[in-house]
Coordinates of C-alpha atoms in Angstrom, one line a residue:
Chain A
X188 CA -16.8 -8.1 4.2
X189 CA -14.9 -5.3 2.4
X190 CA -13.6 -5.5 -1.1
X191 CA -10.0 -5.3 0.0
X192 CA -8.0 -5.3 3.2
X193 CA -4.5 -4.2 4.1
X194 CA -3.1 -5.0 7.6
X195 CA 0.2 -3.5 8.7
X196 CA 2.1 -4.9 11.7
X197 CA 3.9 -2.8 14.3
X198 CA 7.2 -3.8 12.6
X199 CA 5.8 -2.7 9.2
X200 CA 4.6 0.6 10.6
X201 CA 8.0 1.1 12.1
X202 CA 9.7 0.6 8.8
X203 CA 7.3 3.0 7.0
X204 CA 7.6 5.7 9.7
X205 CA 11.3 5.4 9.9
X206 CA 11.5 6.0 6.2
X207 CA 9.2 8.9 6.5
X208 CA 11.0 10.8 9.2
X209 CA 14.6 9.7 8.4
X210 CA 16.3 12.7 7.0
X211 CA 17.8 16.1 7.6
X212 CA 16.0 19.1 8.9
X213 CA 17.4 22.6 8.1
X214 CA 15.7 25.7 9.5
X215 CA 16.5 29.2 10.7
X216 CA 14.9 31.1 13.5
X217 CA 15.3 32.9 16.8
X218 CA 13.7 33.0 20.2
X219 CA 14.2 33.1 23.9
X220 CA 14.0 30.2 26.3
X221 CA 14.7 31.0 30.0
X222 CA 18.2 32.3 30.2
X223 CA 18.9 31.4 26.6
X224 CA 18.6 33.7 23.7
X225 CA 19.2 32.0 20.4
X226 CA 19.4 33.1 16.8
X227 CA 19.9 29.8 15.2
X228 CA 20.5 27.8 12.0
X229 CA 19.3 24.3 12.7
X230 CA 20.7 21.3 11.1
X231 CA 19.2 18.2 12.7
X232 CA 19.2 14.6 11.7
X233 CA 16.1 12.6 12.5
X234 CA 16.4 8.8 12.6
X235 CA 15.3 5.6 14.2
X236 CA 11.9 5.2 15.8
X237 CA 9.7 2.3 16.9
X238 CA 6.0 2.2 16.4
X239 CA 3.7 0.5 18.9
X240 CA 0.0 0.3 18.9
X241 CA -1.3 0.7 22.5
X242 CA -4.1 -1.6 23.5
X243 CA -7.1 -0.4 21.5
X244 CA -9.4 -1.8 24.1
X245 CA -8.4 1.1 26.4
X246 CA -10.5 4.2 26.5
X247 CA -10.3 6.3 23.3
X248 CA -6.9 7.9 23.1
X249 CA -3.7 7.6 21.2
X250 CA -3.5 4.6 19.0
X251 CA -0.1 4.9 17.5
X252 CA 2.9 5.5 19.7
X253 CA 6.2 6.5 18.1
X254 CA 9.2 6.2 20.4
X255 CA 13.0 6.1 20.4
X256 CA 13.3 8.6 17.5
X257 CA 16.8 10.0 17.7
X258 CA 17.2 13.7 17.1
X259 CA 20.7 15.1 16.9
X260 CA 22.7 17.7 15.0
X261 CA 23.9 21.2 15.5
X262 CA 22.4 24.6 16.1
X263 CA 24.8 27.2 14.7
X264 CA 24.4 30.8 15.6
X265 CA 24.3 33.2 18.4
X266 CA 23.5 31.6 21.7
X267 CA 23.1 34.0 24.6
X268 CA 23.3 32.8 28.2
X269 CA 22.6 35.2 31.1
X270 CA 25.2 33.7 33.5
X271 CA 24.1 36.0 36.4
X272 CA 20.8 34.1 36.4
X273 CA 22.3 30.8 37.0
X274 CA 25.7 31.3 38.6
X275 CA 26.5 32.2 42.2
X276 CA 28.5 35.4 43.0
X277 CA 32.2 34.7 42.9
X278 CA 34.8 36.9 44.7
X279 CA 38.6 36.3 45.2
X280 CA 39.4 36.2 48.1
X281 CA 35.9 35.5 49.4
X282 CA 36.3 38.1 52.2
X283 CA 37.6 41.6 52.2
X284 CA 39.1 43.2 55.3
X285 CA 39.0 47.1 55.5
X286 CA 40.8 49.2 58.1
X287 CA 39.9 52.9 58.8
X288 CA 43.0 55.1 58.2
X289 CA 41.8 58.6 59.4
X290 CA 39.2 60.5 61.3
X291 CA 37.0 61.1 58.2
X292 CA 36.2 57.5 57.6
X293 CA 38.6 56.8 54.8
X294 CA 39.7 53.2 54.9
X295 CA 41.9 50.9 53.0
X296 CA 40.8 47.4 52.1
X297 CA 42.6 44.2 51.2
X298 CA 42.3 43.5 47.5
X299 CA 39.3 41.5 46.3
X300 CA 38.1 40.7 42.8
X301 CA 34.5 39.8 42.2
X302 CA 33.4 38.4 38.9
X303 CA 30.5 40.2 37.3
X304 CA 28.8 37.5 35.3
X305 CA 28.0 38.7 31.8
X306 CA 25.4 37.6 29.4
X307 CA 27.6 35.7 27.1
X308 CA 26.9 35.6 23.5
X309 CA 28.8 33.0 21.6
X310 CA 29.0 32.3 18.0
X311 CA 29.5 28.6 18.2
X312 CA 27.9 25.4 16.9
X313 CA 25.9 23.9 19.7
X314 CA 25.8 20.2 19.5
X315 CA 22.4 18.8 20.1
X316 CA 23.3 15.4 21.4
X317 CA 21.3 12.3 20.4
X318 CA 17.9 12.7 22.1
X319 CA 15.3 10.0 22.3
X320 CA 11.9 11.4 21.4
X321 CA 8.5 9.8 21.7
X322 CA 5.1 11.0 20.5
X323 CA 1.5 9.7 20.4
X324 CA -0.7 9.9 17.4
X325 CA -4.4 9.4 16.6
X326 CA -5.4 7.9 13.3
X327 CA -7.5 10.5 11.6
X328 CA -10.5 9.5 9.4
X329 CA -9.2 8.8 5.9
X330 CA -10.3 11.3 3.3
X331 CA -10.2 11.8 -0.5
X332 CA -7.8 14.5 -1.6
X333 CA -8.2 14.9 -5.3
X334 CA -7.1 11.7 -6.9
X335 CA -5.7 10.1 -3.8
X336 CA -7.1 8.8 -0.5
X337 CA -5.0 9.8 2.5
X338 CA -4.6 8.3 5.9
X339 CA -3.1 10.9 8.2
X340 CA -1.7 10.7 11.7
X341 CA -2.4 13.6 14.1
X342 CA 0.1 14.2 16.9
X343 CA -1.3 14.6 20.4
X344 CA -0.1 18.1 21.2
X345 CA 1.2 17.4 24.7
X346 CA 2.5 14.0 24.2
X347 CA 5.9 14.9 22.9
X348 CA 8.4 13.5 25.3
X349 CA 12.1 13.3 25.5
X350 CA 14.6 12.9 28.3
X351 CA 17.6 15.1 28.5
X352 CA 19.1 13.4 31.5
X353 CA 21.6 11.4 29.5
X354 CA 22.7 14.7 28.0
X355 CA 23.4 16.5 31.3
X356 CA 27.1 15.6 31.2
X357 CA 27.4 16.9 27.7
X358 CA 25.7 20.1 28.7
X359 CA 27.8 20.5 31.8
X360 CA 31.0 19.9 29.8
X361 CA 29.9 22.7 27.4
X362 CA 29.1 25.0 30.3
X363 CA 32.5 24.2 31.9
X364 CA 34.3 25.2 28.7
X365 CA 32.3 28.5 28.5
X366 CA 33.0 29.3 32.2
X367 CA 36.6 28.3 31.8
X368 CA 37.0 30.7 28.9
X369 CA 35.3 33.5 30.9
X370 CA 37.5 33.1 33.9
X371 CA 40.5 32.7 31.8
X372 CA 40.2 36.4 30.8
X373 CA 40.5 37.5 34.5
X374 CA 44.1 38.4 35.4
X375 CA 46.0 36.8 38.2
X376 CA 43.8 33.8 38.8
X377 CA 45.1 31.5 36.1
X378 CA 46.3 28.8 38.6
X379 CA 42.9 28.9 40.3
X380 CA 40.9 28.3 37.2
X381 CA 40.3 24.6 37.6
X382 CA 39.1 25.0 41.2
X383 CA 37.0 27.9 40.3
X384 CA 35.4 26.1 37.4
X385 CA 34.5 23.3 39.7
X386 CA 32.9 25.8 42.1
X387 CA 31.0 27.3 39.2
X388 CA 29.9 24.0 37.9
X389 CA 28.7 22.9 41.3
X390 CA 26.7 26.1 41.4
X391 CA 25.5 25.3 37.9
X392 CA 24.4 21.8 39.0
X393 CA 22.2 23.4 41.7
X394 CA 20.2 25.1 39.0
X395 CA 20.6 22.5 36.4
X396 CA 16.9 21.8 36.3
X397 CA 16.3 25.4 35.4
X398 CA 18.9 25.1 32.7
X399 CA 17.5 21.8 31.5
X400 CA 14.0 23.2 31.4
X401 CA 15.1 26.0 29.2
X402 CA 17.1 23.8 26.9
X403 CA 14.2 21.4 26.9
X404 CA 11.9 24.1 25.7
X405 CA 14.4 25.2 23.1
X406 CA 15.0 21.7 21.7
X407 CA 11.2 21.0 21.8
X408 CA 10.7 24.1 19.6
X409 CA 13.3 22.7 17.2
X410 CA 11.7 19.2 17.2
X411 CA 8.4 20.8 16.5
X412 CA 9.9 22.1 13.2
X413 CA 9.7 18.5 11.9
X414 CA 6.3 17.9 10.3
X415 CA 5.7 14.6 11.9
X416 CA 6.1 16.1 15.4
X417 CA 3.9 19.1 14.8
X418 CA 0.6 19.2 16.5
X419 CA -0.8 21.4 13.8
X420 CA 0.4 19.6 10.7
X421 CA -1.0 16.2 10.0
X422 CA 1.4 13.6 9.0
X423 CA 0.5 11.7 5.8
X424 CA 1.1 8.1 6.7
X425 CA -0.3 6.6 3.5
X426 CA -1.8 7.6 0.3
X427 CA -3.7 5.3 -2.1
X428 CA -4.6 6.3 -5.6
X429 CA -8.4 6.7 -5.8
X430 CA -8.1 5.2 -9.3
X431 CA -6.3 1.9 -9.0
X432 CA -4.9 0.9 -12.4
X433 CA -5.1 -2.9 -12.5
X434 CA -4.6 -3.5 -16.2
X435 CA -2.8 -0.8 -18.2
X436 CA -4.1 0.2 -21.6
X437 CA -2.6 -1.9 -24.4
X438 CA -3.4 -2.3 -28.0
X439 CA -6.7 -1.6 -29.7
X440 CA -9.6 -2.8 -27.6
X441 CA -7.4 -3.2 -24.5
X442 CA -8.7 -0.3 -22.6
X443 CA -7.4 0.5 -19.1
X444 CA -9.1 -1.5 -16.4
X445 CA -9.4 0.4 -13.1
X446 CA -10.9 -0.1 -9.7
X447 CA -12.1 3.1 -8.1
X448 CA -11.8 3.4 -4.3
X449 CA -15.2 4.5 -3.1
X450 CA -14.6 4.2 0.7
X451 CA -11.6 3.7 2.9
X452 CA -11.5 3.1 6.7
X453 CA -8.6 2.7 9.1
X454 CA -8.5 1.3 12.6
X455 CA -6.1 -0.5 15.0
X456 CA -7.2 -4.0 15.8
X457 CA -6.9 -5.9 19.1
X458 CA -4.1 -7.8 17.5
X459 CA -2.2 -4.5 17.3
X460 CA -2.3 -4.1 13.6
X461 CA -3.3 -1.1 11.5
X462 CA -6.1 -2.2 9.3
X463 CA -7.2 -0.4 6.2
X464 CA -10.4 -1.6 4.5
X465 CA -11.5 -0.5 1.1
X466 CA -14.6 -0.7 -0.9
X467 CA -14.5 -0.2 -4.7
X468 CA -17.2 1.6 -6.7
Chain B
X277 CA -1.3 -13.4 15.6
X278 CA -3.8 -11.4 13.7
X279 CA -3.7 -10.8 10.0
X280 CA 0.0 -10.3 9.4
X281 CA 1.2 -13.5 11.0
X282 CA 4.7 -12.3 11.5
X283 CA 5.0 -10.5 8.2
X284 CA 4.9 -6.7 7.8
X285 CA 2.0 -6.6 5.5
X286 CA -1.1 -8.6 4.9
X287 CA -3.2 -7.7 1.9
X288 CA -6.4 -9.3 0.6
X289 CA -8.8 -8.9 -2.2
X290 CA -12.3 -10.1 -1.3
X291 CA -14.5 -12.1 -3.6
X292 CA -16.6 -9.0 -4.1
X293 CA -13.5 -6.9 -5.0
X294 CA -12.4 -9.4 -7.6
X295 CA -15.9 -9.6 -8.9
X296 CA -15.9 -5.9 -9.5
X297 CA -12.6 -6.2 -11.2
X298 CA -14.0 -8.9 -13.5
X299 CA -17.1 -6.6 -14.2
X300 CA -14.8 -3.8 -15.1
X301 CA -12.8 -6.0 -17.4
X302 CA -16.0 -7.2 -19.0
X303 CA -17.1 -3.6 -19.7
X304 CA -13.7 -2.3 -20.8
X305 CA -12.5 -5.1 -22.9
X306 CA -15.4 -6.9 -24.6
X307 CA -13.2 -8.6 -27.1
X308 CA -12.0 -10.9 -24.2
X309 CA -15.6 -12.2 -24.0
X310 CA -16.9 -12.0 -27.5
X311 CA -15.5 -13.8 -30.5
X312 CA -16.9 -14.3 -34.0
X313 CA -15.8 -15.2 -37.5
X314 CA -15.4 -12.3 -40.0
X315 CA -19.0 -12.7 -41.3
X316 CA -20.3 -11.9 -37.8
X317 CA -18.1 -9.0 -37.1
X318 CA -15.0 -10.8 -35.7
X319 CA -11.8 -8.9 -36.0
X320 CA -13.2 -5.6 -34.8
X321 CA -11.9 -3.7 -31.7
X322 CA -14.5 -5.3 -29.5
X323 CA -15.0 -8.8 -31.1
X324 CA -12.1 -11.2 -31.3
X325 CA -11.6 -12.9 -34.6
X326 CA -12.3 -16.6 -35.1
X327 CA -11.9 -18.5 -38.4
X328 CA -15.2 -19.8 -39.8
X329 CA -16.0 -23.4 -39.0
X330 CA -14.7 -25.4 -41.9
X331 CA -17.2 -27.7 -43.7
X332 CA -15.6 -31.1 -44.4
X333 CA -15.4 -31.6 -48.1
X334 CA -16.0 -28.0 -48.9
X335 CA -13.8 -24.9 -49.2
X336 CA -16.4 -22.8 -47.5
X337 CA -17.1 -22.3 -43.8
X338 CA -19.9 -21.6 -41.4
X339 CA -19.8 -18.2 -39.7
X340 CA -20.3 -18.5 -35.9
X341 CA -19.8 -16.6 -32.7
X342 CA -18.8 -17.5 -29.2
X343 CA -19.8 -15.2 -26.3
X344 CA -19.2 -15.4 -22.6
X345 CA -21.3 -13.8 -20.0
X346 CA -19.6 -11.9 -17.2
X347 CA -18.0 -14.6 -15.0
X348 CA -19.4 -15.1 -11.5
X349 CA -16.6 -15.8 -9.1
X350 CA -16.7 -17.5 -5.7
X351 CA -13.7 -18.0 -3.4
X352 CA -13.4 -20.8 -0.9
X353 CA -15.5 -21.5 1.0
X354 CA -18.0 -21.6 -1.8
X355 CA -21.1 -23.5 -2.7
X356 CA -20.8 -27.0 -4.1
X357 CA -20.5 -27.2 -7.9
X358 CA -22.4 -30.2 -9.4
X359 CA -19.9 -32.9 -10.6
X360 CA -16.9 -30.8 -9.5
X361 CA -17.6 -30.6 -5.8
X362 CA -17.0 -27.5 -3.7
X363 CA -13.8 -25.5 -4.1
X364 CA -11.4 -26.4 -1.4
X365 CA -8.9 -24.1 0.3
X366 CA -6.9 -22.1 -2.2
X367 CA -9.5 -22.8 -4.9
X368 CA -12.1 -20.7 -6.6
X369 CA -15.3 -21.6 -8.4
X370 CA -16.4 -19.8 -11.5
X371 CA -19.7 -19.9 -13.3
X372 CA -20.1 -18.5 -16.8
X373 CA -22.4 -19.0 -19.7
X374 CA -21.1 -19.5 -23.2
X375 CA -23.4 -18.8 -26.1
X376 CA -22.5 -20.4 -29.4
X377 CA -24.3 -19.2 -32.5
X378 CA -24.1 -20.6 -36.0
X379 CA -25.2 -18.7 -39.1
X380 CA -27.9 -20.9 -40.6
X381 CA -29.6 -18.2 -42.7
X382 CA -30.5 -14.6 -42.4
X383 CA -32.1 -13.4 -39.2
X384 CA -31.6 -10.9 -36.4
X385 CA -28.3 -10.9 -34.5
X386 CA -28.4 -11.4 -30.8
X387 CA -28.7 -8.0 -29.0
X388 CA -25.2 -7.9 -27.7
X389 CA -23.5 -9.0 -30.9
X390 CA -25.7 -6.5 -32.8
X391 CA -24.6 -3.7 -30.5
X392 CA -20.9 -4.6 -30.9
X393 CA -21.4 -5.1 -34.6
X394 CA -22.8 -1.6 -35.0
X395 CA -19.9 -0.2 -33.0
X396 CA -17.6 -1.6 -35.6
X397 CA -19.4 0.4 -38.3
X398 CA -19.4 -2.5 -40.7
X399 CA -22.3 -3.3 -43.0
X400 CA -25.0 -4.9 -40.9
X401 CA -26.3 -8.1 -42.3
X402 CA -29.0 -10.0 -40.5
X403 CA -28.0 -13.6 -40.7
X404 CA -30.2 -16.2 -39.2
X405 CA -28.5 -17.6 -36.1
X406 CA -29.0 -20.8 -34.3
X407 CA -27.7 -20.3 -30.8
X408 CA -27.2 -22.5 -27.8
X409 CA -26.4 -21.6 -24.3
X410 CA -23.9 -23.7 -22.4
X411 CA -23.6 -23.5 -18.7
X412 CA -20.0 -23.7 -17.7
X413 CA -18.7 -24.3 -14.2
X414 CA -15.1 -24.3 -13.3
X415 CA -12.9 -24.9 -10.3
X416 CA -9.4 -23.6 -10.2
X417 CA -6.5 -22.2 -8.3
X418 CA -4.0 -19.5 -8.4
X419 CA -0.9 -19.0 -10.5
X420 CA 2.1 -16.7 -9.9
X421 CA 4.5 -15.5 -12.5
X422 CA 7.6 -13.3 -12.1
X423 CA 7.4 -9.9 -13.7
X424 CA 10.7 -8.2 -13.2
X425 CA 10.9 -7.5 -9.4
X426 CA 7.1 -7.9 -9.2
X427 CA 4.9 -11.0 -9.3
X428 CA 1.7 -11.5 -11.3
X429 CA -1.1 -13.4 -9.8
X430 CA -3.6 -15.2 -12.0
X431 CA -6.6 -17.5 -11.9
X432 CA -6.3 -20.9 -13.6
X433 CA -9.2 -23.3 -14.2
X434 CA -8.2 -26.8 -13.2
X435 CA -11.5 -28.6 -14.0
X436 CA -14.5 -27.6 -16.1
X437 CA -17.9 -29.0 -16.3
X438 CA -20.5 -28.1 -18.9
X439 CA -24.2 -28.9 -19.2
X440 CA -26.6 -28.7 -22.0
X441 CA -24.7 -30.3 -24.8
X442 CA -25.7 -34.0 -24.2
X443 CA -23.1 -36.5 -25.3
X444 CA -20.9 -33.7 -26.5
X445 CA -20.4 -32.4 -22.9
X446 CA -16.9 -33.8 -22.5
X447 CA -15.8 -32.4 -25.9
X448 CA -17.3 -29.0 -25.3
X449 CA -15.9 -28.9 -21.8
X450 CA -12.4 -29.6 -23.2
X451 CA -12.7 -26.7 -25.7
X452 CA -14.2 -24.3 -23.2
X453 CA -11.6 -25.2 -20.6
X454 CA -8.9 -24.0 -23.0
X455 CA -10.9 -20.9 -23.9
X456 CA -11.5 -20.1 -20.3
X457 CA -7.8 -20.4 -19.3
X458 CA -6.9 -18.3 -22.3
X459 CA -9.3 -15.6 -20.9
X460 CA -8.0 -15.9 -17.3
X461 CA -4.4 -15.7 -18.5
X462 CA -5.2 -12.1 -19.7
X463 CA -6.5 -11.1 -16.3
X464 CA -3.3 -11.4 -14.2
X465 CA -2.7 -8.6 -11.8
X466 CA 0.3 -7.4 -9.8
X467 CA 0.9 -8.4 -6.2
X468 CA 1.3 -4.6 -5.6
X469 CA -2.2 -4.1 -6.9
X470 CA -3.4 -6.0 -3.9
X471 CA -1.7 -3.5 -1.6
X472 CA -3.3 -0.7 -3.7
X473 CA 0.0 1.1 -4.2
X474 CA 0.2 2.3 -0.6
X475 CA 3.7 1.1 -0.5
X476 CA 6.0 -1.2 -2.6
X477 CA 5.9 -4.8 -1.3
X478 CA 7.7 -8.1 -1.8
X479 CA 5.7 -11.3 -1.7
X480 CA 6.7 -13.5 1.2
X481 CA 3.8 -15.9 1.4
X482 CA 0.7 -16.8 -0.6
X483 CA -1.2 -16.1 -2.6
X484 CA -3.8 -18.2 -0.8
X485 CA -7.6 -18.3 -1.1
X486 CA -9.4 -18.6 2.2
X487 CA -12.3 -16.9 3.9
X488 CA -13.6 -15.8 0.5
X489 CA -10.5 -13.7 0.0
X490 CA -7.3 -13.9 -2.1
X491 CA -4.6 -13.3 0.5
X492 CA -0.9 -12.5 0.4
X493 CA 1.7 -11.7 3.1
X494 CA 4.5 -9.5 2.2
X495 CA 7.5 -7.5 3.3
X496 CA 8.0 -3.8 2.6
X497 CA 10.6 -3.1 -0.1

């Protein structure tokens, strides 16, 4: 039997991890993700989260699963989108009729205007809609770091998971606004804009997976900026002072009484509790 | 249900952990366990002061000392204590030896008193001591006391049995019962000590003694 035991329920771990991750994330950076080019200032809010302990009797693997973390906020900066990579060619009218007018091959054609899709670069805040994020962790062997013992969680690198499907409409609405603004600059087609936007959006839907994939990669890069989601930065779940002060120093003769933690172990039990056991020197 | 039983936190100190705590108290604060009248060094940093035993019909007194050994603790389930029976759930048993010495002349001090006496840097007399060891067994339970937003947990002797003093056993048991509880009252520790400061907690159930552990169930503040 160990000298001391601490057990933490899934609900308790949920409370502790929620507190640890709840807060803002501010960062600046740039990069390219598919058709997107972003130079961004990130302001994200991380909140929520539920901890589950998968059945520890399963083969060795993740023992702490964090799900339903909500990431939302804004990315302010220059977002470039190469529309030609995702939108169909659009000409008004769709067909052009040409008639030869002389022996040398000169011809006259009916008017046609084709949209040349630009790479748009917009200086706007992009709303990152609430995204549910989940991630699996391993409990790393506790270790003494100076005057504290630490229990760290290490994220499984490829376990980060979030679903952008609920966000498709928000993304399409944003794209619709951008396309509307682009088309609105073209003369003589003002009355056709609504129909054209629908045409463009339908084309956009055809390649939405590509778009979502790029946005997914972009948002994943942003989420990885949060320590707890980083596969390279271990998340400090707990720290225990190696020198436990049980009775503080008092008057003459009342010297401080301590217990020194000599060993600390952590494991998840079959009852789905995180168990910390301590031995004192 | 596991350890937490519907609460967020379960924390326990095992019998061995509490014993190490008692050992550290015994080492760090010897004046909790060693008392003497002034003639035997009482009143120093490491020896608590007791008045000399008054002699009826005389204005003088007899110097004496009272020393306790390091207590040996056993949480339920624990061995049967003679006369007291075994500690039941939520009880502890405690064994300690009290040594009472009276100055009856000039002789060597007991090794521990001599050591503490020298530490006090007082003049070292060598009184003759007549000493007697008294085996003390106690069975008790836990106390809790509010301390701001925290709670303090303590041990409290409910029954004490002594042996070795003949017909005086009941009288000596009464005196040592008071002395033992006075000592235990100084050893209260915080509920948060049991969680070892990993996070702040609020006591929701317990403290209990079971399975040779002192257990609490708590929520996270």
